[in-house]
Coordinates of C-alpha atoms in Angstrom, one line a residue:
M1 CA -0.3 0.0 0.2
H2 CA 1.7 3.0 -1.3
Q3 CA 0.7 6.7 1.0
T4 CA 0.9 10.0 -0.8
V5 CA 3.5 12.2 0.2
T6 CA 2.5 15.9 -0.3
K7 CA 5.5 18.0 -2.0
P8 CA 5.8 21.0 0.6
L9 CA 5.3 24.2 -0.8
D10 CA 8.2 26.2 -2.2
T11 CA 8.3 29.7 -0.2
S12 CA 11.6 30.3 -0.9
R13 CA 11.0 33.1 -3.3
R14 CA 7.8 34.3 -2.3
W15 CA 8.5 37.7 -2.1
W16 CA 9.1 37.7 -6.0
V17 CA 5.9 36.0 -5.8
L18 CA 4.0 38.4 -4.0
A19 CA 5.6 41.2 -6.5
I20 CA 4.3 39.5 -9.3
V21 CA 0.6 38.7 -8.0
V22 CA 0.5 42.2 -6.9
A23 CA 1.3 43.4 -10.0
A24 CA -1.6 41.7 -11.7
Q25 CA -3.8 43.2 -9.4
F26 CA -2.3 47.2 -9.6
M27 CA -3.2 46.4 -13.6
F28 CA -6.5 44.9 -12.7
G29 CA -7.5 48.1 -10.7
V30 CA -5.8 50.3 -12.9
D31 CA -8.1 49.1 -16.1
A32 CA -10.9 50.3 -13.7
F33 CA -10.4 53.3 -13.3
V34 CA -8.1 54.3 -16.7
V35 CA -11.7 53.4 -18.5
N36 CA -13.4 56.1 -16.7
V37 CA -11.1 58.6 -17.7
A38 CA -11.5 58.0 -21.3
I39 CA -15.2 57.2 -21.9
P40 CA -15.7 60.7 -23.2
T41 CA -13.3 60.1 -25.7
I42 CA -14.3 56.7 -26.6
A43 CA -18.0 57.5 -27.3
V44 CA -17.1 60.7 -29.8
E45 CA -14.9 58.9 -32.0
L46 CA -16.5 55.3 -31.9
K47 CA -20.1 57.4 -32.1
A48 CA -21.6 55.5 -29.2
S49 CA -24.3 55.9 -27.2
P50 CA -25.2 56.4 -23.9
A51 CA -26.1 53.1 -23.4
Q52 CA -23.1 51.9 -24.9
I53 CA -20.7 54.2 -22.6
E54 CA -22.6 52.5 -19.7
S55 CA -22.2 49.2 -20.9
V56 CA -18.5 49.4 -21.6
I57 CA -18.1 49.7 -17.6
A58 CA -20.8 47.7 -16.3
I59 CA -21.1 44.3 -18.5
Y60 CA -17.3 44.3 -17.6
L61 CA -18.2 44.0 -14.0
I62 CA -21.3 41.8 -14.3
A63 CA -19.7 39.3 -16.0
Y64 CA -16.6 39.5 -13.3
A65 CA -19.3 39.6 -10.7
T66 CA -21.1 36.0 -11.7
L67 CA -18.0 34.4 -12.5
V68 CA -15.3 35.4 -9.7
V69 CA -16.7 32.6 -7.0
N70 CA -15.9 29.6 -10.1
G71 CA -12.5 31.8 -10.5
G72 CA -11.5 30.7 -7.2
R73 CA -12.8 27.2 -7.2
L74 CA -10.7 26.7 -10.6
G75 CA -7.9 27.4 -8.7
D76 CA -8.7 24.6 -6.0
I77 CA -9.2 22.5 -9.1
H78 CA -6.4 22.7 -11.1
G79 CA -3.9 25.1 -9.1
T80 CA -3.7 28.8 -8.4
R81 CA -0.4 29.0 -10.5
N82 CA -2.2 27.7 -13.7
V83 CA -5.8 29.5 -13.3
F84 CA -3.6 32.9 -12.5
L85 CA -1.9 32.3 -15.7
A86 CA -4.9 31.5 -17.6
G87 CA -6.6 34.3 -16.1
L88 CA -3.6 36.7 -16.8
L89 CA -3.1 35.5 -20.4
G90 CA -6.6 36.2 -21.3
F91 CA -6.8 39.3 -19.7
T92 CA -4.0 40.6 -21.4
L93 CA -5.5 39.1 -24.6
T94 CA -9.1 40.7 -24.3
S95 CA -7.2 44.3 -23.6
L96 CA -6.1 44.2 -27.0
W97 CA -9.0 43.2 -28.3
C98 CA -10.6 46.0 -26.7
G99 CA -7.9 48.4 -28.0
L100 CA -9.0 46.8 -31.7
A101 CA -12.3 47.3 -31.1
Q102 CA -13.9 49.2 -34.3
S103 CA -17.7 50.0 -32.9
G104 CA -19.1 50.4 -29.0
A105 CA -20.3 46.7 -29.6
E106 CA -17.6 45.2 -30.3
L107 CA -15.8 46.9 -27.3
I108 CA -19.0 46.0 -25.2
V109 CA -18.2 41.9 -26.0
A110 CA -14.5 42.9 -25.7
R111 CA -15.5 44.2 -22.1
L112 CA -17.4 41.1 -21.6
T113 CA -14.5 38.6 -22.3
Q114 CA -12.0 40.8 -20.2
G115 CA -14.2 40.7 -16.9
A116 CA -14.5 37.0 -17.1
S117 CA -10.6 36.8 -17.6
A118 CA -10.1 38.6 -14.6
A119 CA -12.5 36.7 -12.4
L120 CA -9.9 33.7 -13.3
M121 CA -6.9 35.8 -12.8
V122 CA -8.0 37.9 -9.1
P123 CA -9.1 35.0 -7.1
Q124 CA -6.4 33.7 -6.9
V125 CA -3.8 36.7 -6.3
L126 CA -5.4 36.4 -2.2
A127 CA -5.4 32.6 -2.5
T128 CA -1.6 32.8 -3.2
L129 CA -1.2 35.1 -0.7
H130 CA -2.6 33.2 2.2
L131 CA -0.9 30.0 0.9
L132 CA 2.6 31.6 0.8
F133 CA 2.7 33.8 4.3
T134 CA 1.3 31.8 7.0
D135 CA 4.0 33.5 9.7
E136 CA 4.2 37.1 11.2
Q137 CA 5.6 38.4 7.5
R138 CA 1.7 38.1 6.7
N139 CA 0.8 41.5 7.8
R140 CA 3.5 43.0 5.9
A141 CA 2.3 41.3 3.0
F142 CA -1.2 42.1 3.0
A143 CA 0.0 46.0 3.7
I144 CA 1.5 45.6 0.6
Y145 CA -1.2 44.6 -1.9
G146 CA -3.6 47.1 0.1
I147 CA -1.3 50.3 -0.8
A148 CA -0.9 48.7 -3.8
L149 CA -4.9 48.5 -4.3
G150 CA -5.1 51.8 -3.1
L151 CA -3.0 53.3 -5.3
A152 CA -4.2 51.8 -8.2
G153 CA -7.1 54.5 -8.2
A154 CA -4.1 57.7 -8.7
A155 CA -2.2 55.5 -11.2
G156 CA -5.6 55.1 -13.6
F157 CA -6.7 58.5 -13.5
L158 CA -3.5 60.0 -14.5
L159 CA -2.5 57.3 -17.0
G160 CA -5.9 57.7 -18.4
G161 CA -5.8 61.4 -18.8
L162 CA -1.7 61.0 -20.0
L163 CA -2.4 58.3 -22.7
V164 CA -5.3 60.0 -24.1
T165 CA -3.7 62.9 -24.5
I166 CA -0.3 62.6 -25.2
D167 CA -2.3 60.2 -28.1
L168 CA 0.7 57.4 -28.4
A169 CA 2.1 56.5 -31.6
G170 CA -2.0 57.8 -33.1
T171 CA -3.7 55.5 -30.9
G172 CA -5.6 58.0 -28.7
W173 CA -7.7 56.1 -26.1
R174 CA -6.7 52.6 -27.6
S175 CA -3.4 53.0 -25.7
V176 CA -5.6 52.5 -22.0
F177 CA -6.0 49.2 -23.0
F178 CA -2.9 48.5 -25.2
V179 CA -0.9 49.4 -21.9
N180 CA -1.8 46.2 -20.7
V181 CA -0.2 44.0 -23.6
P182 CA 3.5 44.3 -22.6
C183 CA 2.8 44.4 -19.0
G184 CA 0.6 41.4 -19.1
L185 CA 3.3 39.6 -21.0
V186 CA 6.1 40.6 -19.0
I187 CA 4.2 39.8 -15.5
A188 CA 2.8 36.4 -17.4
A189 CA 6.4 35.6 -18.4
A190 CA 7.6 36.4 -14.5
A191 CA 4.8 33.9 -13.3
W192 CA 5.7 31.2 -15.2
R193 CA 9.2 31.0 -14.0
I194 CA 8.7 32.0 -10.5
M195 CA 5.6 30.9 -9.1
P196 CA 5.5 27.7 -7.6
S197 CA 3.0 24.9 -8.2
V198 CA 0.5 24.6 -5.2
P199 CA -1.3 21.3 -4.6
H200 CA -5.0 20.8 -5.8
R201 CA -7.8 20.6 -3.3
A202 CA -10.2 17.9 -3.5
G203 CA -14.1 18.1 -3.3
T204 CA -13.8 21.2 -4.8
R205 CA -16.5 21.5 -7.5
L206 CA -18.1 24.3 -10.1
D207 CA -21.6 25.4 -10.3
I208 CA -21.6 26.5 -13.8
T209 CA -25.9 26.7 -13.6
G210 CA -25.8 29.1 -10.3
S211 CA -23.3 31.0 -12.8
V212 CA -25.5 31.4 -15.7
V213 CA -28.7 31.7 -14.1
L214 CA -27.2 34.6 -12.1
F215 CA -25.6 36.4 -15.1
A216 CA -29.0 36.0 -17.0
G217 CA -31.0 37.5 -13.7
L218 CA -28.9 40.3 -13.5
L219 CA -28.2 40.9 -17.2
C220 CA -32.6 41.5 -17.4
M221 CA -32.4 43.4 -14.2
I222 CA -29.5 45.8 -15.3
G223 CA -29.4 45.8 -19.2
P224 CA -33.1 47.8 -19.6
L225 CA -31.4 50.5 -17.5
L226 CA -28.3 50.7 -19.9
L227 CA -30.5 50.7 -22.8
G228 CA -33.5 52.3 -21.4
H229 CA -32.5 56.2 -22.8
D230 CA -31.5 54.6 -26.4
V231 CA -35.0 53.1 -26.8
G232 CA -37.0 55.7 -25.2
W233 CA -37.9 53.4 -22.0
A234 CA -40.1 51.0 -24.5
P235 CA -42.5 49.0 -22.4
W236 CA -41.4 46.1 -22.9
L237 CA -38.1 47.1 -21.1
W238 CA -40.0 46.8 -17.6
L239 CA -41.6 43.3 -18.7
V240 CA -37.3 41.9 -19.1
M241 CA -36.6 43.8 -15.2
A242 CA -39.5 41.8 -14.4
I243 CA -38.4 38.6 -15.8
G244 CA -34.6 39.3 -14.6
A245 CA -36.5 40.3 -10.9
V246 CA -38.4 36.7 -11.1
I247 CA -34.7 35.0 -12.2
L248 CA -32.7 36.3 -8.9
L249 CA -35.7 35.5 -6.6
A250 CA -35.6 32.1 -7.9
F251 CA -31.9 32.2 -7.4
P252 CA -31.6 30.7 -3.8
K253 CA -34.1 28.1 -4.7
L254 CA -31.7 27.1 -7.4
E255 CA -28.8 27.0 -4.9
H256 CA -30.6 24.3 -2.4
A257 CA -31.6 22.1 -5.4
V258 CA -27.6 22.0 -6.4
A259 CA -27.1 21.5 -2.6
R260 CA -29.9 18.4 -2.5
A261 CA -28.4 17.1 -5.2
G262 CA -25.2 16.8 -3.8
G263 CA -23.1 20.0 -5.4
M264 CA -21.3 22.8 -4.4
P265 CA -23.2 25.8 -5.0
L266 CA -22.2 29.6 -5.9
I267 CA -23.3 30.5 -2.1
D268 CA -23.3 29.1 1.1
L269 CA -27.1 28.7 2.0
S270 CA -26.0 28.8 5.9
L271 CA -24.7 32.4 5.9
L272 CA -28.7 33.4 4.7
A273 CA -29.8 32.8 8.0
D274 CA -27.1 35.3 9.5
A275 CA -28.6 38.5 9.6
T276 CA -25.6 40.7 10.7
F277 CA -23.9 39.3 7.6
L278 CA -27.1 39.6 5.2
R279 CA -27.3 43.6 6.6
G280 CA -23.6 44.1 5.7
L281 CA -24.4 42.8 2.2
G282 CA -27.2 45.4 1.8
A283 CA -25.0 48.2 3.0
A284 CA -22.0 46.9 0.9
F285 CA -24.4 47.4 -2.5
F286 CA -25.5 50.7 -1.8
F287 CA -22.1 51.6 -1.0
F288 CA -20.6 50.0 -4.1
C289 CA -23.6 51.7 -6.0
A290 CA -22.1 54.9 -5.3
N291 CA -18.7 53.9 -5.9
L292 CA -17.8 53.9 -9.3
S293 CA -20.9 55.8 -10.7
F294 CA -19.5 58.5 -8.7
Y295 CA -16.3 58.4 -11.0
L296 CA -18.2 58.3 -14.2
V297 CA -20.4 60.9 -13.8
M298 CA -18.1 63.1 -12.6
T299 CA -15.8 62.2 -15.3
L300 CA -18.5 62.9 -18.0
F301 CA -19.6 65.8 -16.3
M302 CA -15.7 67.5 -16.3
Q303 CA -15.6 66.4 -20.3
R304 CA -18.8 67.0 -21.6
G305 CA -20.0 69.8 -19.3
L306 CA -17.6 72.2 -18.3
M307 CA -14.7 71.2 -21.4
I308 CA -12.2 70.3 -19.0
P309 CA -9.2 68.5 -21.2
P310 CA -9.0 64.8 -20.4
L311 CA -5.6 64.9 -18.6
A312 CA -6.6 68.0 -16.4
A313 CA -10.1 65.8 -15.3
G314 CA -7.7 62.8 -14.7
M315 CA -5.4 64.7 -12.7
A316 CA -8.4 66.0 -10.7
F317 CA -8.9 62.8 -9.0
I318 CA -5.5 62.6 -7.7
P319 CA -5.9 64.5 -4.6
L320 CA -9.7 62.8 -3.8
A321 CA -7.2 58.9 -4.8
L322 CA -4.3 60.0 -2.0
A323 CA -6.9 60.8 0.4
F324 CA -8.6 57.6 0.0
V325 CA -5.1 55.5 0.5
V326 CA -5.0 57.9 3.8
A327 CA -8.0 57.5 5.3
S328 CA -7.7 53.3 4.8
R329 CA -4.4 53.1 6.7
H330 CA -6.4 54.9 9.5
S331 CA -9.7 53.2 9.6
G332 CA -8.0 49.5 10.3
A333 CA -6.6 50.9 13.6
R334 CA -10.3 53.0 13.9
A335 CA -12.5 50.6 13.4
R336 CA -10.7 48.1 15.8
H337 CA -11.5 50.7 18.6
R338 CA -14.7 51.7 17.9
G339 CA -16.6 49.1 15.3
T340 CA -19.1 50.3 12.5
R341 CA -19.3 53.7 13.7
V342 CA -16.2 54.7 11.8
L343 CA -17.8 53.3 8.8
I344 CA -21.1 56.0 9.4
E345 CA -18.6 58.9 10.1
G346 CA -17.2 57.9 7.0
C347 CA -20.9 57.5 5.5
A348 CA -21.3 61.6 6.9
L349 CA -18.2 62.6 5.5
Q350 CA -19.1 61.3 1.8
I351 CA -22.6 63.5 2.3
A352 CA -20.4 66.5 3.3
G353 CA -18.0 65.7 0.4
L354 CA -20.8 65.7 -1.9
A355 CA -22.5 68.3 -0.7
A356 CA -19.7 70.3 -1.1
L357 CA -19.6 69.5 -4.3
A358 CA -23.4 70.3 -5.3
L359 CA -22.6 74.0 -3.8
V360 CA -19.5 74.4 -6.2
A361 CA -21.5 73.2 -9.3
F362 CA -24.6 75.1 -8.4
S363 CA -22.8 78.4 -7.3
V364 CA -19.7 79.0 -9.7
D365 CA -20.2 79.2 -13.2
A366 CA -17.4 77.5 -14.4
P367 CA -15.3 75.6 -11.6
S368 CA -11.5 74.3 -12.4
A369 CA -10.4 71.2 -12.1
L370 CA -8.4 72.8 -9.4
L371 CA -11.3 73.7 -7.5
L372 CA -13.5 70.0 -7.9
A373 CA -10.0 68.4 -6.6
L374 CA -9.9 70.4 -3.6
T375 CA -13.4 69.7 -3.0
M376 CA -13.8 65.8 -3.8
I377 CA -10.8 65.6 -1.0
V378 CA -13.7 65.1 1.6
F379 CA -15.4 62.8 -0.6
G380 CA -12.6 60.4 -1.0
Y381 CA -11.3 60.6 2.7
G382 CA -15.0 59.2 3.6
Q383 CA -14.8 56.7 1.0
G384 CA -11.7 55.2 1.9
L385 CA -13.2 55.0 6.0
V386 CA -15.8 52.9 4.6
M387 CA -14.5 51.1 2.5
A388 CA -11.3 49.7 4.0
P389 CA -12.9 48.6 6.7
L390 CA -16.0 47.1 5.1
S391 CA -15.4 43.8 4.4
G392 CA -14.3 43.3 7.5
A393 CA -17.5 44.3 9.4
V394 CA -19.6 42.8 7.4
L395 CA -17.5 39.4 7.5
S396 CA -17.1 40.0 11.4
T397 CA -20.1 36.9 12.3
V398 CA -19.2 34.2 9.8
K399 CA -17.5 31.2 11.0
P400 CA -13.8 30.2 10.1
A401 CA -15.1 27.6 7.4
A402 CA -17.3 29.5 5.3
A403 CA -15.3 33.0 5.5
G404 CA -13.8 31.8 2.0
S405 CA -17.8 31.5 0.5
A406 CA -18.5 35.0 2.7
S407 CA -15.7 36.7 0.7
G408 CA -16.9 35.3 -2.2
I409 CA -20.6 36.7 -1.7
Y410 CA -18.8 40.1 -1.0
G411 CA -17.0 40.4 -4.0
T412 CA -19.7 39.6 -6.3
T413 CA -22.3 42.1 -4.6
A414 CA -19.6 44.7 -4.3
Q415 CA -19.3 44.1 -8.3
I416 CA -23.3 44.2 -8.8
G417 CA -23.4 47.4 -6.8
N418 CA -20.8 48.9 -8.7
A419 CA -22.9 47.6 -12.3
A420 CA -26.6 48.5 -10.9
G421 CA -24.9 51.9 -9.9
V422 CA -23.3 52.7 -13.2
A423 CA -26.7 51.1 -15.0
A424 CA -29.2 53.3 -12.6
I425 CA -27.4 56.7 -12.2
G426 CA -25.7 56.6 -15.4
A427 CA -29.2 56.4 -16.8
V428 CA -30.3 59.3 -14.6
F429 CA -27.5 61.7 -16.0
F430 CA -28.0 61.2 -19.6
A431 CA -31.3 61.6 -19.3
A432 CA -31.3 64.8 -17.5
E433 CA -28.4 66.0 -20.0
A434 CA -30.5 65.5 -22.9
V435 CA -33.9 67.1 -21.5
Q436 CA -31.6 70.0 -19.8
S437 CA -27.8 70.4 -19.3
A438 CA -24.6 68.4 -18.2
R439 CA -24.9 70.1 -15.2
A440 CA -28.3 69.7 -14.2
G441 CA -27.7 65.6 -14.4
F442 CA -24.3 65.9 -12.3
L443 CA -26.6 67.9 -9.6
V444 CA -29.6 65.2 -9.7
S445 CA -26.6 62.3 -9.6
L446 CA -25.4 63.9 -6.2
A447 CA -28.6 63.7 -5.0
L448 CA -28.8 60.0 -5.6
F449 CA -25.6 59.2 -4.3
V450 CA -26.5 61.1 -0.9
T451 CA -29.6 58.6 -0.8
L452 CA -27.7 55.9 -1.7
I453 CA -24.6 56.5 1.1
M454 CA -27.6 57.4 3.5
I455 CA -29.5 53.8 2.9
C456 CA -25.7 52.6 3.2
A457 CA -25.5 54.0 6.7
A458 CA -28.3 53.2 7.9
F459 CA -28.1 49.1 6.9
L460 CA -24.9 50.1 9.0
A461 CA -26.5 50.8 12.2
R462 CA -28.9 48.3 11.8
M463 CA -25.8 45.6 11.1
R464 CA -24.7 47.0 14.1
R465 CA -27.9 46.4 16.2
A466 CA -27.9 43.1 15.2
S467 CA -24.1 42.2 15.9
A468 CA -24.7 43.5 19.4
R469 CA -27.9 41.5 20.2
S470 CA -25.9 38.2 18.4

């Protein structure tokens, strides 16, 4: 009888591996923001409709959200190194496709596949860090990861404005996607040589049916919000949304059926009984609804309403991004001492920042990029106070055995919130812009952001009460 011997994981070059996976995560983070800055230019050159402008961002998020849990499981089945490489190369090739797109419709399809590739790559980053850093150096490794994540926003805004402005080799906006190609190939070559093979985890299974049903439900719910402006809010859109609502309401029953059949559903069904966790997910959804959508609306207002050039518009976000990084560094220690109160304070600061922006937009005829940049600092600091400790607060009552599943659900909820916010608030902005002006669309959008953040704060307060009772 032969006994299987598991080969120890090679951690001798783990700091090099950290550099590799963090570089991939940084590229993914930059991509999320660099597209926002380039969107107005893309819309003009591809003659893209409002629906296509929003879809370029939203479809990427929907694809990522519905596939990221199975992406993590594929790493367990086939090894994190193999799936990381597959996702990274896929992300690189689909970035090339995005840059070569000749129409708004083609760019949307390319972004769909780019989001799917990211769902393979990104889960392997944290999985690799968890596997390689099991000693006192873990906190240092995750601190480096967190700093890179925070700086990706500032880099994305600056790079987007710079690349569109300098028109590298006549490529214009396309260079914001082309830049991923050499970066991705270099990271992939380094990963191939340095990343260790990780033992496969037995018993992990995929839930393809769950992913397909979730994707269909989200597309039916969010798609009409994207298309509404272009088709005059035709009655059939509401029917499609109703079908999407039915699909999403039936999704938990499908997951129960998968579990009864001996499968491994996308969500750990025991988590649905945790009131604190569910309220935390509600807070996360509404917080992220006001996340990427804010940057989209702010970019459109600056470039289309105020005619601020792309480089100046991109640079206007840098103080916000740096304030976000500073707040993220402060929030961890404050959250340990004050709990969810810090998150509620962060919501209050975001609302104060949005009120200041509304005052500037209402009282100044042509606010400069510098004035807007200074005004956005308060919002950025408040956002950093919430985002950094939010995941820990939401997962605080989850049992260790379910932590992986709960993290996957949290990440999926965050990206669904981002997609829903881009679709809904983007639709409101374009409708108000068409009827009156970009300034009117901006002011209405700010009011919606305030409403969303207030709902997030209400969920956080309810989560705090539920946690106190348990």
